[in-house]
Amino acid sequence: MTQHGFDDGSDEDDVPEWADRIKANVAGEVRRRRKEMGWSAQDLADRCEELGFAIPRNVIANMESGRRANLPLVDVMVLAAALETYPVCLIFPVGYVEKTQELPFQHLVPTWDALRRFTGEEDVPGYDAGLVPDFELHASLVRTALAALEEEEQARFAAKTATSRAEKEEAERQQAKYADQAISAKYRLRYLRRDLREDGATPPHLPSALGDVDLPEADTDTTPEESL
């Protein structure tokens, strides 16, 4: 079956079904990646089995040759792990497939653009990103807080080992600055984590160094400033 109505210069009868195009993307990239690693189809099958999900050699061979009728998502996930890459890189092989389709009956678009929309890196008007932006902010705040704590500790050590009053005062100023940065980041983390819980979500795990971010249930009336 073919799709019609494209104006990208392709002959209509040469435009494959969207699903076939996606499967061809995956098959071509699996084959390219496998050969790049110097593996046979059996080597790849063995690695998939080691990962706990068997994909027989003949299934891999049929997929690479286009004879396989379907391509389950779980297979893409395991094949990507076996080939030490990301599933999205099999679906949208940037640099190896110039253009692809994102959905049926859509025009061909640059594969790079399709990948960025697939991962959410490029916003699509009207699309709901769920809690991904919140989790990205959470990760950024954790990095900021940990870096500030590390800098604060180094400044504290510099203040203790200073050989002059001027050096000591400068180190103490730096220590205070980084302490404020850490408190600010932890303050924002606390409220972000509270909002996530109110949305019915489970916040990401916190490193032990930030164990004071979450208030114990008995201290919910304590202000963030008082506890941090």
XYZ file of C-alpha atoms in Angstrom:
228
model
C 0.000 0.000 0.000
C 1.250 3.488 -0.761
C 0.387 6.936 0.443
C -0.497 9.733 -1.954
C -0.632 13.492 -1.975
C 3.021 14.343 -1.280
C 4.678 17.352 -2.857
C 8.271 16.669 -1.866
C 9.334 15.645 -5.340
C 8.988 11.912 -4.728
C 7.046 9.764 -7.129
C 3.785 8.924 -5.378
C 4.085 5.216 -6.040
C 7.570 5.187 -4.514
C 6.445 6.579 -1.171
C 6.139 3.650 1.259
C 3.560 3.298 3.970
C 4.505 5.300 7.057
C 4.873 2.181 9.204
C 7.099 0.605 6.565
C 9.280 3.702 6.497
C 9.745 3.648 10.263
C 10.549 -0.061 10.203
C 13.037 0.579 7.402
C 14.677 3.310 9.497
C 15.110 0.924 12.418
C 16.242 -1.992 10.253
C 18.800 0.081 8.399
C 20.246 1.585 11.550
C 20.363 -1.781 13.344
C 22.263 -3.254 10.393
C 24.606 -0.253 10.147
C 25.295 -0.200 13.875
C 25.751 -3.977 14.054
C 28.306 -3.951 11.249
C 30.058 -0.947 12.769
C 30.529 -2.986 15.948
C 31.806 -5.935 13.915
C 28.943 -8.176 14.989
C 27.079 -10.863 13.136
C 23.319 -11.195 13.464
C 23.998 -14.075 15.865
C 26.242 -11.865 17.993
C 23.421 -9.339 18.275
C 20.921 -12.073 19.102
C 23.258 -13.366 21.826
C 23.581 -9.899 23.329
C 19.802 -9.448 23.369
C 19.474 -12.741 25.217
C 22.105 -11.596 27.722
C 19.936 -8.547 28.374
C 17.037 -10.836 29.247
C 14.919 -10.581 26.095
C 15.631 -13.047 23.322
C 15.428 -11.853 19.719
C 16.498 -14.815 17.551
C 19.029 -14.424 14.760
C 16.464 -15.221 12.053
C 14.124 -12.514 13.415
C 16.960 -9.976 13.233
C 17.869 -11.114 9.721
C 14.244 -10.861 8.565
C 13.938 -7.407 10.082
C 17.100 -6.139 8.394
C 15.992 -7.510 5.031
C 12.482 -6.063 5.325
C 10.747 -9.434 5.548
C 9.526 -8.957 9.111
C 5.901 -7.858 9.236
C 5.964 -6.073 12.580
C 8.424 -4.451 14.934
C 7.329 -4.325 18.600
C 8.485 -1.401 20.715
C 10.088 -3.791 23.217
C 12.304 -5.143 20.445
C 13.450 -1.620 19.552
C 14.289 -0.951 23.194
C 16.322 -4.144 23.592
C 18.057 -3.802 20.233
C 19.081 -0.256 21.130
C 20.509 -1.380 24.471
C 22.318 -4.283 22.812
C 23.808 -1.928 20.237
C 24.707 0.602 22.945
C 22.591 3.403 21.559
C 19.214 5.014 22.249
C 15.875 3.745 20.885
C 15.138 7.142 19.315
C 18.395 6.886 17.353
C 17.110 3.699 15.720
C 13.740 5.242 14.890
C 15.205 8.501 13.587
C 18.778 7.770 12.384
C 20.079 11.329 12.198
C 22.826 11.686 9.608
C 21.975 8.401 7.900
C 18.386 9.069 6.828
C 17.939 12.581 5.485
C 14.146 12.797 5.681
C 11.404 10.775 7.286
C 7.744 10.872 8.264
C 6.495 11.561 11.768
C 2.929 10.349 11.193
C 0.932 8.781 8.356
C 0.042 11.023 5.415
C 2.426 13.747 6.539
C 5.105 15.211 4.315
C 8.706 14.165 4.693
C 10.646 16.286 7.171
C 14.317 16.412 8.141
C 15.074 13.473 10.424
C 16.761 15.808 12.917
C 13.540 17.825 13.276
C 11.490 14.664 13.718
C 13.819 13.397 16.432
C 13.697 16.683 18.368
C 9.909 16.689 18.350
C 9.799 13.004 19.293
C 11.955 13.604 22.368
C 10.182 16.837 23.299
C 13.333 18.883 22.804
C 11.387 21.006 20.331
C 8.041 22.255 21.590
C 4.960 21.478 19.543
C 2.146 24.016 20.036
C -0.792 22.457 21.841
C 1.120 19.382 22.985
C 1.175 18.500 26.681
C 4.695 17.750 27.905
C 3.336 16.242 31.106
C 5.742 16.478 34.020
C 8.881 16.346 31.869
C 9.628 20.099 32.300
C 9.190 19.742 36.057
C 11.581 16.808 36.219
C 14.101 18.667 34.050
C 13.864 21.659 36.417
C 14.274 19.304 39.370
C 17.467 17.856 37.897
C 18.822 21.348 37.219
C 18.084 22.504 40.778
C 19.733 19.400 42.229
C 22.890 20.097 40.220
C 22.858 23.736 41.317
C 22.380 22.865 44.977
C 25.107 20.208 44.984
C 27.571 22.496 43.209
C 26.823 25.325 45.666
C 27.304 23.009 48.640
C 30.635 21.854 47.279
C 31.784 25.426 46.687
C 30.609 26.399 50.159
C 32.663 23.614 51.701
C 35.761 24.646 49.759
C 35.288 28.257 50.843
C 34.881 27.122 54.451
C 38.159 25.244 54.225
C 39.821 28.281 52.617
C 38.596 30.462 55.474
C 40.020 28.063 58.063
C 43.395 27.876 56.352
C 43.675 31.553 55.350
C 47.048 33.131 56.180
C 45.797 36.687 56.307
C 42.757 38.579 57.508
C 41.944 39.693 53.932
C 42.060 36.099 52.644
C 39.863 34.947 55.512
C 37.275 37.659 54.922
C 37.136 36.940 51.187
C 36.737 33.222 51.816
C 33.949 33.902 54.314
C 32.181 36.120 51.769
C 32.403 33.317 49.222
C 31.162 30.836 51.788
C 28.128 32.993 52.555
C 27.407 33.494 48.841
C 27.437 29.786 48.078
C 25.422 29.005 51.203
C 22.734 31.388 49.964
C 22.794 29.749 46.525
C 22.373 26.307 48.076
C 19.494 27.454 50.262
C 17.784 29.119 47.315
C 18.045 25.980 45.179
C 16.824 23.770 48.029
C 13.971 26.168 48.720
C 12.834 25.894 45.095
C 13.266 22.129 45.178
C 11.072 21.844 48.238
C 8.193 23.693 46.620
C 8.623 21.881 43.316
C 8.514 18.510 45.070
C 5.447 19.607 47.021
C 3.689 20.599 43.795
C 4.577 17.275 42.200
C 3.080 15.388 45.117
C -0.073 17.506 44.950
C -0.364 16.486 41.294
C -0.284 12.850 42.383
C 3.266 12.294 41.114
C 6.293 10.871 42.902
C 9.252 13.294 42.922
C 12.678 12.039 41.805
C 15.103 10.577 44.304
C 17.248 13.098 46.168
C 20.953 12.562 46.933
C 21.767 12.240 50.625
C 23.436 15.661 50.636
C 20.005 17.175 50.013
C 18.216 15.122 52.633
C 16.923 18.250 54.360
C 14.898 19.366 51.326
C 11.807 17.337 52.170
C 10.084 18.311 55.401
C 9.094 15.495 57.749
C 5.314 15.152 57.861
C 5.277 16.366 61.456
C 6.971 19.611 60.402
C 4.652 20.653 57.578
C 3.902 23.945 59.386
C 7.562 24.902 59.418
C 8.503 27.529 56.861
C 11.194 26.638 54.303
C 13.403 29.439 55.606
C 13.275 28.084 59.152
C 14.193 24.509 58.231
C 16.895 25.235 55.641
